[in-house]
Amino acid sequence: QVQLVESGGGLVQPGGSLRLSCAASGSIFSTNPMGWYRQAPGKERELVARITGTGRGSTNYADSVKGRFTISRDNAKNTIYLQMNSLKPEDTAVYKCNAGAVKSGAWINYWGQGTQVTVSS
């Protein structure tokens, strides 16, 4: 059974930093693509950043976070991270970890429970 457990959210002032972690267990390995999504109240869920599971781990980011957020993974710990710097009030949202895997020939998306990030003075 796959489990994704996020941690690291909280309240931070504008301009501050937070680091989110997502620990994967079960059938998620270093070869699985993983990422972070967020959903603010009244808005649709959006991709924040993702990292592939092959090679050096290619990354891509939403335009709104480029240059401020960095996604990384520690394969030995089966964990991905999201370093968030220069946080803005518009970054306030529930952040969820995602992992993709093939199961019985079908692509499955797994999700964590989410962690709240609030950017406010």
mmCIF file with all atom_site columns, C-alpha atoms in Angstrom:
data_model
loop_
_atom_site.group_PDB
_atom_site.id
_atom_site.type_symbol
_atom_site.label_atom_id
_atom_site.label_alt_id
_atom_site.label_comp_id
_atom_site.label_asym_id
_atom_site.label_entity_id
_atom_site.label_seq_id
_atom_site.pdbx_PDB_ins_code
_atom_site.Cartn_x
_atom_site.Cartn_y
_atom_site.Cartn_z
_atom_site.occupancy
_atom_site.B_iso_or_equiv
_atom_site.pdbx_formal_charge
_atom_site.auth_seq_id
_atom_site.auth_comp_id
_atom_site.auth_asym_id
_atom_site.auth_atom_id
_atom_site.pdbx_PDB_model_num
ATOM 1   C CA . GLN A 1 1   ? 0.000   0.000  0.000   1.00 0.00 ? 1   GLN A CA 1
ATOM 2   C CA . VAL A 1 2   ? 1.373   3.373  -1.014  1.00 0.00 ? 2   VAL A CA 1
ATOM 3   C CA . GLN A 1 3   ? 1.567   6.133  1.557   1.00 0.00 ? 3   GLN A CA 1
ATOM 4   C CA . LEU A 1 4   ? 2.710   9.702  1.084   1.00 0.00 ? 4   LEU A CA 1
ATOM 5   C CA . VAL A 1 5   ? 3.182   11.698 4.274   1.00 0.00 ? 5   VAL A CA 1
ATOM 6   C CA . GLU A 1 6   ? 3.787   15.429 4.062   1.00 0.00 ? 6   GLU A CA 1
ATOM 7   C CA . SER A 1 7   ? 5.237   17.678 6.719   1.00 0.00 ? 7   SER A CA 1
ATOM 8   C CA . GLY A 1 8   ? 6.684   21.152 7.054   1.00 0.00 ? 8   GLY A CA 1
ATOM 9   C CA . GLY A 1 9   ? 3.737   23.435 6.465   1.00 0.00 ? 9   GLY A CA 1
ATOM 10  C CA . GLY A 1 10  ? 2.838   26.318 8.703   1.00 0.00 ? 10  GLY A CA 1
ATOM 11  C CA . LEU A 1 11  ? 2.436   30.064 9.037   1.00 0.00 ? 11  LEU A CA 1
ATOM 12  C CA . VAL A 1 12  ? 5.150   32.308 7.666   1.00 0.00 ? 12  VAL A CA 1
ATOM 13  C CA . GLN A 1 13  ? 5.474   36.004 6.954   1.00 0.00 ? 13  GLN A CA 1
ATOM 14  C CA . PRO A 1 14  ? 5.788   37.307 3.403   1.00 0.00 ? 14  PRO A CA 1
ATOM 15  C CA . GLY A 1 15  ? 9.358   36.968 2.225   1.00 0.00 ? 15  GLY A CA 1
ATOM 16  C CA . GLY A 1 16  ? 9.966   34.011 4.508   1.00 0.00 ? 16  GLY A CA 1
ATOM 17  C CA . SER A 1 17  ? 10.859  30.410 3.732   1.00 0.00 ? 17  SER A CA 1
ATOM 18  C CA . LEU A 1 18  ? 9.506   26.950 4.408   1.00 0.00 ? 18  LEU A CA 1
ATOM 19  C CA . ARG A 1 19  ? 10.590  23.481 3.419   1.00 0.00 ? 19  ARG A CA 1
ATOM 20  C CA . LEU A 1 20  ? 8.018   20.792 2.798   1.00 0.00 ? 20  LEU A CA 1
ATOM 21  C CA . SER A 1 21  ? 8.847   17.103 2.943   1.00 0.00 ? 21  SER A CA 1
ATOM 22  C CA . CYS A 1 22  ? 7.007   14.114 1.523   1.00 0.00 ? 22  CYS A CA 1
ATOM 23  C CA . ALA A 1 23  ? 8.028   10.648 2.635   1.00 0.00 ? 23  ALA A CA 1
ATOM 24  C CA . ALA A 1 24  ? 6.881   7.813  0.404   1.00 0.00 ? 24  ALA A CA 1
ATOM 25  C CA . SER A 1 25  ? 6.382   4.206  1.422   1.00 0.00 ? 25  SER A CA 1
ATOM 26  C CA . GLY A 1 26  ? 4.979   1.167  -0.281  1.00 0.00 ? 26  GLY A CA 1
ATOM 27  C CA . SER A 1 27  ? 5.495   0.710  -3.992  1.00 0.00 ? 27  SER A CA 1
ATOM 28  C CA . ILE A 1 28  ? 7.017   4.115  -4.646  1.00 0.00 ? 28  ILE A CA 1
ATOM 29  C CA . PHE A 1 29  ? 10.671  4.139  -5.513  1.00 0.00 ? 29  PHE A CA 1
ATOM 30  C CA . SER A 1 30  ? 13.302  6.444  -6.863  1.00 0.00 ? 30  SER A CA 1
ATOM 31  C CA . THR A 1 31  ? 12.139  5.699  -10.418 1.00 0.00 ? 31  THR A CA 1
ATOM 32  C CA . ASN A 1 32  ? 8.642   7.087  -9.847  1.00 0.00 ? 32  ASN A CA 1
ATOM 33  C CA . PRO A 1 33  ? 7.881   10.661 -10.844 1.00 0.00 ? 33  PRO A CA 1
ATOM 34  C CA . MET A 1 34  ? 6.743   12.793 -7.935  1.00 0.00 ? 34  MET A CA 1
ATOM 35  C CA . GLY A 1 35  ? 5.573   16.316 -7.432  1.00 0.00 ? 35  GLY A CA 1
ATOM 36  C CA . TRP A 1 36  ? 3.818   18.978 -5.422  1.00 0.00 ? 36  TRP A CA 1
ATOM 37  C CA . TYR A 1 37  ? 0.417   20.455 -6.138  1.00 0.00 ? 37  TYR A CA 1
ATOM 38  C CA . ARG A 1 38  ? -1.503  23.119 -4.288  1.00 0.00 ? 38  ARG A CA 1
ATOM 39  C CA . GLN A 1 39  ? -5.069  24.254 -3.948  1.00 0.00 ? 39  GLN A CA 1
ATOM 40  C CA . ALA A 1 40  ? -6.177  27.556 -2.517  1.00 0.00 ? 40  ALA A CA 1
ATOM 41  C CA . PRO A 1 41  ? -9.765  28.188 -1.333  1.00 0.00 ? 41  PRO A CA 1
ATOM 42  C CA . GLY A 1 42  ? -12.066 28.712 -4.291  1.00 0.00 ? 42  GLY A CA 1
ATOM 43  C CA . LYS A 1 43  ? -9.396  27.818 -6.819  1.00 0.00 ? 43  LYS A CA 1
ATOM 44  C CA . GLU A 1 44  ? -8.546  24.733 -8.817  1.00 0.00 ? 44  GLU A CA 1
ATOM 45  C CA . ARG A 1 45  ? -5.659  22.504 -7.898  1.00 0.00 ? 45  ARG A CA 1
ATOM 46  C CA . GLU A 1 46  ? -2.475  23.467 -9.723  1.00 0.00 ? 46  GLU A CA 1
ATOM 47  C CA . LEU A 1 47  ? 0.901   21.908 -10.298 1.00 0.00 ? 47  LEU A CA 1
ATOM 48  C CA . VAL A 1 48  ? 3.673   23.588 -8.338  1.00 0.00 ? 48  VAL A CA 1
ATOM 49  C CA . ALA A 1 49  ? 6.691   21.465 -9.211  1.00 0.00 ? 49  ALA A CA 1
ATOM 50  C CA . ARG A 1 50  ? 7.533   17.938 -10.249 1.00 0.00 ? 50  ARG A CA 1
ATOM 51  C CA . ILE A 1 51  ? 10.583  15.782 -10.597 1.00 0.00 ? 51  ILE A CA 1
ATOM 52  C CA . THR A 1 52  ? 11.123  12.717 -12.732 1.00 0.00 ? 52  THR A CA 1
ATOM 53  C CA . GLY A 1 53  ? 12.377  9.449  -11.401 1.00 0.00 ? 53  GLY A CA 1
ATOM 54  C CA . THR A 1 54  ? 14.951  8.812  -14.081 1.00 0.00 ? 54  THR A CA 1
ATOM 55  C CA . GLY A 1 55  ? 18.458  10.053 -14.604 1.00 0.00 ? 55  GLY A CA 1
ATOM 56  C CA . ARG A 1 56  ? 19.322  13.089 -12.540 1.00 0.00 ? 56  ARG A CA 1
ATOM 57  C CA . GLY A 1 57  ? 15.698  13.879 -11.944 1.00 0.00 ? 57  GLY A CA 1
ATOM 58  C CA . SER A 1 58  ? 14.492  16.499 -14.388 1.00 0.00 ? 58  SER A CA 1
ATOM 59  C CA . THR A 1 59  ? 12.326  19.181 -12.859 1.00 0.00 ? 59  THR A CA 1
ATOM 60  C CA . ASN A 1 60  ? 9.701   21.621 -13.982 1.00 0.00 ? 60  ASN A CA 1
ATOM 61  C CA . TYR A 1 61  ? 7.874   24.397 -12.183 1.00 0.00 ? 61  TYR A CA 1
ATOM 62  C CA . ALA A 1 62  ? 4.811   26.541 -12.427 1.00 0.00 ? 62  ALA A CA 1
ATOM 63  C CA . ASP A 1 63  ? 5.722   29.975 -13.780 1.00 0.00 ? 63  ASP A CA 1
ATOM 64  C CA . SER A 1 64  ? 4.473   31.564 -10.571 1.00 0.00 ? 64  SER A CA 1
ATOM 65  C CA . VAL A 1 65  ? 7.121   29.819 -8.452  1.00 0.00 ? 65  VAL A CA 1
ATOM 66  C CA . LYS A 1 66  ? 10.118  29.699 -10.784 1.00 0.00 ? 66  LYS A CA 1
ATOM 67  C CA . GLY A 1 67  ? 13.191  31.125 -9.139  1.00 0.00 ? 67  GLY A CA 1
ATOM 68  C CA . ARG A 1 68  ? 11.638  30.908 -5.685  1.00 0.00 ? 68  ARG A CA 1
ATOM 69  C CA . PHE A 1 69  ? 10.837  27.210 -5.163  1.00 0.00 ? 69  PHE A CA 1
ATOM 70  C CA . THR A 1 70  ? 13.121  24.214 -5.583  1.00 0.00 ? 70  THR A CA 1
ATOM 71  C CA . ILE A 1 71  ? 12.038  20.580 -5.706  1.00 0.00 ? 71  ILE A CA 1
ATOM 72  C CA . SER A 1 72  ? 14.512  17.844 -4.870  1.00 0.00 ? 72  SER A CA 1
ATOM 73  C CA . ARG A 1 73  ? 14.533  14.198 -3.913  1.00 0.00 ? 73  ARG A CA 1
ATOM 74  C CA . ASP A 1 74  ? 16.570  11.975 -1.629  1.00 0.00 ? 74  ASP A CA 1
ATOM 75  C CA . ASN A 1 75  ? 16.282  8.524  -3.134  1.00 0.00 ? 75  ASN A CA 1
ATOM 76  C CA . ALA A 1 76  ? 17.912  6.868  -0.147  1.00 0.00 ? 76  ALA A CA 1
ATOM 77  C CA . LYS A 1 77  ? 15.113  8.194  2.047   1.00 0.00 ? 77  LYS A CA 1
ATOM 78  C CA . ASN A 1 78  ? 12.364  7.889  -0.591  1.00 0.00 ? 78  ASN A CA 1
ATOM 79  C CA . THR A 1 79  ? 11.544  11.501 0.159   1.00 0.00 ? 79  THR A CA 1
ATOM 80  C CA . ILE A 1 80  ? 11.004  14.612 -1.896  1.00 0.00 ? 80  ILE A CA 1
ATOM 81  C CA . TYR A 1 81  ? 11.295  18.184 -0.700  1.00 0.00 ? 81  TYR A CA 1
ATOM 82  C CA . LEU A 1 82  ? 9.988   21.560 -1.716  1.00 0.00 ? 82  LEU A CA 1
ATOM 83  C CA . GLN A 1 83  ? 12.131  24.463 -0.616  1.00 0.00 ? 83  GLN A CA 1
ATOM 84  C CA . MET A 1 84  ? 10.016  27.594 -0.772  1.00 0.00 ? 84  MET A CA 1
ATOM 85  C CA . ASN A 1 85  ? 11.729  30.976 -0.547  1.00 0.00 ? 85  ASN A CA 1
ATOM 86  C CA . SER A 1 86  ? 10.477  34.534 -0.912  1.00 0.00 ? 86  SER A CA 1
ATOM 87  C CA . LEU A 1 87  ? 6.992   33.381 -0.053  1.00 0.00 ? 87  LEU A CA 1
ATOM 88  C CA . LYS A 1 88  ? 4.060   35.552 -1.044  1.00 0.00 ? 88  LYS A CA 1
ATOM 89  C CA . PRO A 1 89  ? 0.498   35.705 0.304   1.00 0.00 ? 89  PRO A CA 1
ATOM 90  C CA . GLU A 1 90  ? -0.700  34.183 -2.966  1.00 0.00 ? 90  GLU A CA 1
ATOM 91  C CA . ASP A 1 91  ? 1.303   31.048 -2.140  1.00 0.00 ? 91  ASP A CA 1
ATOM 92  C CA . THR A 1 92  ? -1.183  30.322 0.641   1.00 0.00 ? 92  THR A CA 1
ATOM 93  C CA . ALA A 1 93  ? -2.782  26.948 -0.068  1.00 0.00 ? 93  ALA A CA 1
ATOM 94  C CA . VAL A 1 94  ? -2.950  23.308 0.921   1.00 0.00 ? 94  VAL A CA 1
ATOM 95  C CA . TYR A 1 95  ? 0.075   21.632 -0.606  1.00 0.00 ? 95  TYR A CA 1
ATOM 96  C CA . LYS A 1 96  ? -0.220  17.991 -1.580  1.00 0.00 ? 96  LYS A CA 1
ATOM 97  C CA . CYS A 1 97  ? 2.432   15.486 -2.559  1.00 0.00 ? 97  CYS A CA 1
ATOM 98  C CA . ASN A 1 98  ? 1.828   13.335 -5.615  1.00 0.00 ? 98  ASN A CA 1
ATOM 99  C CA . ALA A 1 99  ? 3.450   10.188 -6.940  1.00 0.00 ? 99  ALA A CA 1
ATOM 100 C CA . GLY A 1 100 ? 2.728   8.356  -10.150 1.00 0.00 ? 100 GLY A CA 1
ATOM 101 C CA . ALA A 1 101 ? 3.030   4.639  -10.693 1.00 0.00 ? 101 ALA A CA 1
ATOM 102 C CA . VAL A 1 102 ? 1.888   1.890  -12.997 1.00 0.00 ? 102 VAL A CA 1
ATOM 103 C CA . LYS A 1 103 ? -0.319  -0.701 -11.362 1.00 0.00 ? 103 LYS A CA 1
ATOM 104 C CA . SER A 1 104 ? -1.860  -3.597 -13.275 1.00 0.00 ? 104 SER A CA 1
ATOM 105 C CA . GLY A 1 105 ? -1.057  -1.822 -16.519 1.00 0.00 ? 105 GLY A CA 1
ATOM 106 C CA . ALA A 1 106 ? -2.776  1.419  -15.557 1.00 0.00 ? 106 ALA A CA 1
ATOM 107 C CA . TRP A 1 107 ? -1.310  4.743  -14.449 1.00 0.00 ? 107 TRP A CA 1
ATOM 108 C CA . ILE A 1 108 ? -2.232  5.539  -10.857 1.00 0.00 ? 108 ILE A CA 1
ATOM 109 C CA . ASN A 1 109 ? -1.832  8.865  -9.077  1.00 0.00 ? 109 ASN A CA 1
ATOM 110 C CA . TYR A 1 110 ? -1.253  8.698  -5.356  1.00 0.00 ? 110 TYR A CA 1
ATOM 111 C CA . TRP A 1 111 ? -1.791  11.663 -3.026  1.00 0.00 ? 111 TRP A CA 1
ATOM 112 C CA . GLY A 1 112 ? -0.766  12.676 0.432   1.00 0.00 ? 112 GLY A CA 1
ATOM 113 C CA . GLN A 1 113 ? -3.182  14.172 2.932   1.00 0.00 ? 113 GLN A CA 1
ATOM 114 C CA . GLY A 1 114 ? -1.883  17.696 2.382   1.00 0.00 ? 114 GLY A CA 1
ATOM 115 C CA . THR A 1 115 ? -0.182  20.314 4.506   1.00 0.00 ? 115 THR A CA 1
ATOM 116 C CA . GLN A 1 116 ? -1.368  23.883 4.990   1.00 0.00 ? 116 GLN A CA 1
ATOM 117 C CA . VAL A 1 117 ? 0.925   26.748 4.051   1.00 0.00 ? 117 VAL A CA 1
ATOM 118 C CA . THR A 1 118 ? -0.214  30.204 5.105   1.00 0.00 ? 118 THR A CA 1
ATOM 119 C CA . VAL A 1 119 ? 1.734   33.307 4.154   1.00 0.00 ? 119 VAL A CA 1
ATOM 120 C CA . SER A 1 120 ? 0.542   36.299 6.121   1.00 0.00 ? 120 SER A CA 1
ATOM 121 C CA . SER A 1 121 ? 1.823   39.178 8.176   1.00 0.00 ? 121 SER A CA 1
#
